[in-house]
Structures are given as structure tokens and as C-alpha cells.
PDB file of C-alpha atoms in Angstrom:
ATOM      1  CA  MET I  28      11.762  15.513   1.153  1.00 84.00           C
ATOM      2  CA  THR I  29       9.195  17.576   1.957  1.00 92.00           C
ATOM      3  CA  LYS I  30       7.844  18.233  -1.371  1.00 94.00           C
ATOM      4  CA  LEU I  31       8.278  14.220  -2.400  1.00 95.00           C
ATOM      5  CA  ILE I  32       5.876  13.557   0.848  1.00 95.00           C
ATOM      6  CA  LYS I  33       3.532  16.179  -0.221  1.00 96.00           C
ATOM      7  CA  ASN I  34       3.485  14.418  -3.742  1.00 96.00           C
ATOM      8  CA  PHE I  35       2.851  10.982  -2.120  1.00 96.00           C
ATOM      9  CA  LEU I  36      -0.159  12.533   0.009  1.00 96.00           C
ATOM     10  CA  ASP I  37      -1.456  13.940  -3.078  1.00 96.00           C
ATOM     11  CA  ILE I  38      -1.624  10.572  -4.749  1.00 97.00           C
ATOM     12  CA  VAL I  39      -3.066   9.201  -1.670  1.00 96.00           C
ATOM     13  CA  MET I  40      -6.026  11.782  -2.153  1.00 96.00           C
ATOM     14  CA  LEU I  41      -6.502  10.741  -5.747  1.00 95.00           C
ATOM     15  CA  ARG I  42      -5.272  14.401  -6.713  1.00 95.00           C
ATOM     16  CA  LYS I  43      -2.263  13.701  -8.977  1.00 95.00           C
ATOM     17  CA  GLY I  44      -0.654  10.198 -10.384  1.00 93.00           C
ATOM     18  CA  PRO I  45       2.603   8.419 -10.086  1.00 95.00           C
ATOM     19  CA  ASP I  46       4.083  10.304 -12.747  1.00 94.00           C
ATOM     20  CA  ILE I  47       4.733  13.347 -10.022  1.00 96.00           C
ATOM     21  CA  ILE I  48       7.130  10.913  -8.292  1.00 94.00           C
ATOM     22  CA  PRO I  49      10.746  10.985 -10.168  1.00 93.00           C
ATOM     23  CA  SER I  50      11.563   7.496 -11.403  1.00 94.00           C
ATOM     24  CA  SER I  51      14.589   7.166  -9.092  1.00 95.00           C
ATOM     25  CA  TRP I  52      16.097   4.497  -6.921  1.00 96.00           C
ATOM     26  CA  LEU I  53      16.592   7.301  -4.155  1.00 96.00           C
ATOM     27  CA  VAL I  54      12.568   7.781  -4.391  1.00 97.00           C
ATOM     28  CA  PHE I  55      12.381   3.995  -4.302  1.00 97.00           C
ATOM     29  CA  LEU I  56      14.491   4.085  -0.995  1.00 97.00           C
ATOM     30  CA  VAL I  57      12.454   6.789   0.763  1.00 96.00           C
ATOM     31  CA  SER I  58       9.886   4.558   0.156  1.00 97.00           C
ATOM     32  CA  LEU I  59      11.080   1.558   1.531  1.00 97.00           C
ATOM     33  CA  ILE I  60      12.137   3.687   4.679  1.00 96.00           C
ATOM     34  CA  LEU I  61       8.608   4.177   5.147  1.00 96.00           C
ATOM     35  CA  LEU I  62       7.256   0.877   4.668  1.00 96.00           C
ATOM     36  CA  VAL I  63       9.752   0.005   7.611  1.00 95.00           C
ATOM     37  CA  ILE I  64       8.400   3.100   9.657  1.00 95.00           C
ATOM     38  CA  SER I  65       4.748   1.956   8.829  1.00 93.00           C
ATOM     39  CA  SER I  66       5.234  -1.836   9.663  1.00 90.00           C
ATOM     40  CA  SER I  67       7.257  -1.196  12.438  1.00 90.00           C
ATOM     41  CA  SER I  68       4.755   1.067  14.094  1.00 88.00           C
ATOM     42  CA  VAL I  69       1.842  -1.633  13.203  1.00 86.00           C
ATOM     43  CA  LEU I  70       3.784  -4.307  15.052  1.00 84.00           C
ATOM     44  CA  ILE I  71       4.317  -2.221  17.987  1.00 84.00           C
ATOM     45  CA  LEU I  72       0.778  -1.572  18.223  1.00 78.00           C
ATOM     46  CA  ILE I  73      -0.133  -4.985  17.706  1.00 70.00           C
ATOM     47  CA  ASN I  74       2.073  -6.314  20.154  1.00 65.00           C
ATOM     48  CA  ASP I  75       0.493  -9.802  20.175  1.00 57.00           C
ATOM     49  CA  ASP I  76       2.972 -12.719  19.076  1.00 52.00           C
ATOM     50  CA  SER I  77       0.243 -15.072  18.605  1.00 46.00           C
ATOM     51  CA  THR I  78      -1.650 -13.431  15.667  1.00 52.00           C
ATOM     52  CA  GLN I  79       1.814 -11.508  14.008  1.00 56.00           C
ATOM     53  CA  GLU I  80       3.530 -13.341  11.284  1.00 78.00           C
ATOM     54  CA  PRO I  81       5.935 -10.467   9.947  1.00 80.00           C
ATOM     55  CA  LEU I  82       7.986 -12.670   7.738  1.00 85.00           C
ATOM     56  CA  ILE I  83       4.518 -14.395   6.105  1.00 86.00           C
ATOM     57  CA  ASN I  84       3.019 -10.757   5.787  1.00 86.00           C
ATOM     58  CA  LEU I  85       6.410  -9.188   4.273  1.00 90.00           C
ATOM     59  CA  THR I  86       6.274 -12.438   1.482  1.00 91.00           C
ATOM     60  CA  ALA I  87       2.644 -11.616   0.699  1.00 91.00           C
ATOM     61  CA  TYR I  88       3.049  -7.782   0.383  1.00 94.00           C
ATOM     62  CA  ALA I  89       6.452  -8.492  -1.650  1.00 95.00           C
ATOM     63  CA  SER I  90       4.030 -10.872  -3.873  1.00 96.00           C
ATOM     64  CA  GLY I  91       1.426  -8.114  -4.565  1.00 96.00           C
ATOM     65  CA  ILE I  92       4.254  -5.649  -5.739  1.00 97.00           C
ATOM     66  CA  LEU I  93       5.681  -8.529  -7.863  1.00 97.00           C
ATOM     67  CA  PHE I  94       1.942  -8.825  -9.043  1.00 97.00           C
ATOM     68  CA  TYR I  95       1.903  -5.064  -9.954  1.00 97.00           C
ATOM     69  CA  CYS I  96       5.185  -5.255 -11.808  1.00 97.00           C
ATOM     70  CA  PHE I  97       3.610  -8.103 -13.794  1.00 97.00           C
ATOM     71  CA  ILE I  98       0.584  -6.043 -14.686  1.00 97.00           C
ATOM     72  CA  ILE I  99       2.887  -2.757 -15.641  1.00 97.00           C
ATOM     73  CA  ILE I 100       5.151  -4.968 -17.760  1.00 97.00           C
ATOM     74  CA  PHE I 101       2.316  -6.737 -19.365  1.00 97.00           C
ATOM     75  CA  TYR I 102       0.904  -3.658 -20.363  1.00 97.00           C
ATOM     76  CA  GLY I 103       4.013  -2.332 -22.111  1.00 96.00           C
ATOM     77  CA  TYR I 104       4.926   0.499 -19.545  1.00 97.00           C
ATOM     78  CA  ALA I 105       8.038  -1.088 -17.792  1.00 96.00           C
ATOM     79  CA  ASN I 106       9.917   2.445 -17.778  1.00 96.00           C
ATOM     80  CA  ARG I 107       7.324   3.420 -15.149  1.00 96.00           C
ATOM     81  CA  ALA I 108       7.409   0.582 -13.049  1.00 96.00           C
ATOM     82  CA  LEU I 109      10.007   2.045 -10.485  1.00 97.00           C
ATOM     83  CA  GLN I 110       8.029   5.154  -9.858  1.00 96.00           C
ATOM     84  CA  SER I 111       4.739   3.538  -9.958  1.00 97.00           C
ATOM     85  CA  ILE I 112       5.812   0.694  -7.579  1.00 97.00           C
ATOM     86  CA  SER I 113       7.601   3.631  -5.399  1.00 97.00           C
ATOM     87  CA  ALA I 114       4.362   5.207  -5.274  1.00 97.00           C
ATOM     88  CA  ILE I 115       2.355   2.386  -3.952  1.00 98.00           C
ATOM     89  CA  ILE I 116       4.821   1.478  -1.326  1.00 97.00           C
ATOM     90  CA  ALA I 117       4.910   5.181  -0.001  1.00 97.00           C
ATOM     91  CA  CYS I 118       1.292   5.857  -0.432  1.00 97.00           C
ATOM     92  CA  GLY I 119       0.443   2.481   1.345  1.00 95.00           C
ATOM     93  CA  SER I 120       2.957   3.583   3.724  1.00 96.00           C
ATOM     94  CA  LEU I 121       1.426   6.561   4.571  1.00 96.00           C
ATOM     95  CA  ILE I 122      -1.987   5.096   4.769  1.00 95.00           C
ATOM     96  CA  THR I 123      -0.749   2.872   7.303  1.00 93.00           C
ATOM     97  CA  ILE I 124       0.764   5.395   9.454  1.00 93.00           C
ATOM     98  CA  THR I 125      -2.657   7.422   9.331  1.00 92.00           C
ATOM     99  CA  PHE I 126      -3.978   3.907  10.677  1.00 90.00           C
ATOM    100  CA  VAL I 127      -1.616   3.807  13.580  1.00 91.00           C
ATOM    101  CA  VAL I 128      -1.966   7.564  14.441  1.00 90.00           C
ATOM    102  CA  VAL I 129      -6.261   7.009  13.947  1.00 89.00           C
ATOM    103  CA  PHE I 130      -6.119   3.815  16.209  1.00 88.00           C
ATOM    104  CA  ILE I 131      -3.993   5.610  18.802  1.00 89.00           C
ATOM    105  CA  PHE I 132      -6.079   8.567  19.392  1.00 88.00           C
ATOM    106  CA  PHE I 133      -9.193   6.817  19.260  1.00 88.00           C
ATOM    107  CA  ALA I 134      -8.825   3.629  21.021  1.00 87.00           C
ATOM    108  CA  PRO I 135      -8.951   5.741  24.404  1.00 89.00           C
ATOM    109  CA  PHE I 136     -12.140   7.444  23.671  1.00 87.00           C
ATOM    110  CA  LEU I 137     -13.928   5.010  21.504  1.00 86.00           C
ATOM    111  CA  GLY I 138     -12.824   1.735  22.944  1.00 86.00           C
ATOM    112  CA  VAL I 139     -10.494  -0.429  20.818  1.00 85.00           C
ATOM    113  CA  ASN I 140     -13.261  -2.281  18.812  1.00 87.00           C
ATOM    114  CA  PHE I 141     -14.641   0.984  17.251  1.00 87.00           C
ATOM    115  CA  ALA I 142     -11.378   2.486  16.844  1.00 84.00           C
ATOM    116  CA  SER I 143     -10.275  -1.037  15.001  1.00 83.00           C
ATOM    117  CA  VAL I 144     -13.354  -0.290  12.845  1.00 88.00           C
ATOM    118  CA  ILE I 145     -12.494   3.155  12.211  1.00 87.00           C
ATOM    119  CA  ALA I 146      -8.866   2.263  11.533  1.00 83.00           C
ATOM    120  CA  GLY I 147      -9.804  -0.652   9.080  1.00 83.00           C
ATOM    121  CA  LEU I 148     -11.862   1.928   6.872  1.00 89.00           C
ATOM    122  CA  ILE I 149      -8.766   3.849   6.627  1.00 90.00           C
ATOM    123  CA  MET I 150      -7.147   0.794   5.366  1.00 87.00           C
ATOM    124  CA  LEU I 151      -9.511   0.049   2.979  1.00 92.00           C
ATOM    125  CA  TRP I 152      -8.295   3.312   1.142  1.00 95.00           C
ATOM    126  CA  SER I 153      -5.520   1.822  -0.178  1.00 95.00           C
ATOM    127  CA  ILE I 154      -7.304  -0.208  -2.467  1.00 96.00           C
ATOM    128  CA  PRO I 155      -8.562   2.803  -4.666  1.00 97.00           C
ATOM    129  CA  VAL I 156      -5.213   4.431  -4.113  1.00 97.00           C
ATOM    130  CA  GLU I 157      -3.279   1.642  -5.739  1.00 97.00           C
ATOM    131  CA  GLY I 158      -6.033   1.233  -8.351  1.00 97.00           C
ATOM    132  CA  HIS I 159      -5.628   4.877  -9.150  1.00 97.00           C
ATOM    133  CA  ILE I 160      -1.841   4.500  -9.454  1.00 98.00           C
ATOM    134  CA  ILE I 161      -1.707   1.587 -11.765  1.00 98.00           C
ATOM    135  CA  ALA I 162      -4.471   2.862 -13.801  1.00 97.00           C
ATOM    136  CA  SER I 163      -2.515   6.005 -14.302  1.00 97.00           C
ATOM    137  CA  THR I 164       0.686   4.018 -14.876  1.00 97.00           C
ATOM    138  CA  ILE I 165      -1.043   1.789 -17.861  1.00 97.00           C
ATOM    139  CA  ASN I 166      -3.324   4.323 -19.029  1.00 96.00           C
ATOM    140  CA  LYS I 167      -6.667   2.752 -18.314  1.00 96.00           C
ATOM    141  CA  LYS I 168      -9.791   4.200 -16.233  1.00 97.00           C
ATOM    142  CA  ARG I 169      -9.631   4.149 -12.904  1.00 95.00           C
ATOM    143  CA  PHE I 170     -12.548   1.470 -12.107  1.00 97.00           C
ATOM    144  CA  PHE I 171      -9.759  -1.153 -14.137  1.00 97.00           C
ATOM    145  CA  GLY I 172      -7.074  -0.137 -11.890  1.00 97.00           C
ATOM    146  CA  ILE I 173      -9.574  -0.808  -8.613  1.00 97.00           C
ATOM    147  CA  LEU I 174      -9.906  -4.488 -10.179  1.00 97.00           C
ATOM    148  CA  ILE I 175      -6.366  -4.872 -10.319  1.00 97.00           C
ATOM    149  CA  ALA I 176      -6.024  -3.372  -7.092  1.00 97.00           C
ATOM    150  CA  LEU I 177      -8.647  -6.057  -5.629  1.00 97.00           C
ATOM    151  CA  SER I 178      -6.943  -8.762  -7.676  1.00 96.00           C
ATOM    152  CA  ALA I 179      -3.528  -7.998  -6.183  1.00 96.00           C
ATOM    153  CA  LEU I 180      -5.067  -8.185  -2.749  1.00 95.00           C
ATOM    154  CA  CYS I 181      -6.582 -11.538  -3.259  1.00 95.00           C
ATOM    155  CA  PHE I 182      -3.351 -12.601  -4.571  1.00 95.00           C
ATOM    156  CA  GLN I 183      -1.552 -11.457  -1.456  1.00 93.00           C
ATOM    157  CA  PHE I 184      -4.599 -13.312   0.624  1.00 92.00           C
ATOM    158  CA  LEU I 185      -3.835 -16.743  -1.633  1.00 94.00           C
ATOM    159  CA  ILE I 186       0.086 -16.426  -1.145  1.00 93.00           C
ATOM    160  CA  GLN I 187      -0.342 -15.719   2.521  1.00 89.00           C
ATOM    161  CA  ASN I 188      -2.807 -18.612   3.207  1.00 90.00           C
ATOM    162  CA  GLN I 189      -0.748 -21.018   1.456  1.00 90.00           C
ATOM    163  CA  ILE I 190       2.281 -20.131   3.485  1.00 88.00           C
ATOM    164  CA  LEU I 191       0.339 -20.470   6.636  1.00 84.00           C
ATOM    165  CA  ASN I 192      -1.350 -23.808   5.709  1.00 87.00           C
ATOM    166  CA  GLN I 193       2.251 -25.423   4.964  1.00 84.00           C
ATOM    167  CA  SER I 194       3.742 -24.085   8.161  1.00 71.00           C
TER     168      SER I 194
END
């Protein structure tokens, strides 16, 4: 387990690609557990019922994952989808956990607003990480992967706004 987390951290730091992650449903399950932990910690941290829409956020997140699956399959690398999606979920979750820890640590010293900015910058790191994972998966340049990651983020925002506008 420690080795798996270390591998995910190596991917977050852009040192390795998703190919170091085994293509396994067990690894996918570990990624989902990390997602539950990170999402729960954010919900506890925010603790504001007026801005939280967990089901809508989960739907938008799932649409982003499906977007990545489509890209992977479109480029002919369906055999790499499980490990890549596992890496995207786990690395995003680790970044989110880092966001929560940094916010909790800095908020008492620097104030909530400045801590939010610092933590938000940490969350932006997920774009190059996801781009790196996708680019490695489909054998393209990292810049192309970052464009795909930005497209996925826009797609998630569109889905989220569409759901919010209908409700």
C-alpha cells in the first residue's frame, strides 16, 4: 500500500507516468477510497449547506472521468484506461487532501482568504498532473495532455452549470 501511494505521489510530482500503476480493479478501488476520503474532508472543511451540492459535484466529476475514458479509447489505448483512470482519481484525491491540510494549517495564521488562495493554487496543480497522465497514456506531448485536461475541466463546468440551471 505504501508503495502504491508513493507511486501516486511520483505521478503527482510528474516524475513518472501512470504505467507504474498496475492495471487492477483493486488499485481502482484504492483510488475510489482515496476519493471518498478527500471528498469527505472537503465537505467537512467547507461545512456550508448553501454552497455544497455534493451530488452535482460528483456527477460533474464522473462526467470528467468519462471524458478521459472517451479520449483514451478514441486514441486506441483502451487497455490503459483502468490504470490511467485509477491514477487520475488517486492523484486528484491526494492533491485535494493536500489542499485541505494546507488550508487547515495556514488559515489560523494567514486568514481564511489568503489560505484559500494558496490552497486554490494547489488545486490548480491537478491540471498539469491530469494532462501528464493523459499524455503518457495516449503517447502524446505533455502540452497536448494539458489541453485535454483543460477541456475536461470545461466539460465538467458545463455539466455542473447545466444541472444547476435545471434545478
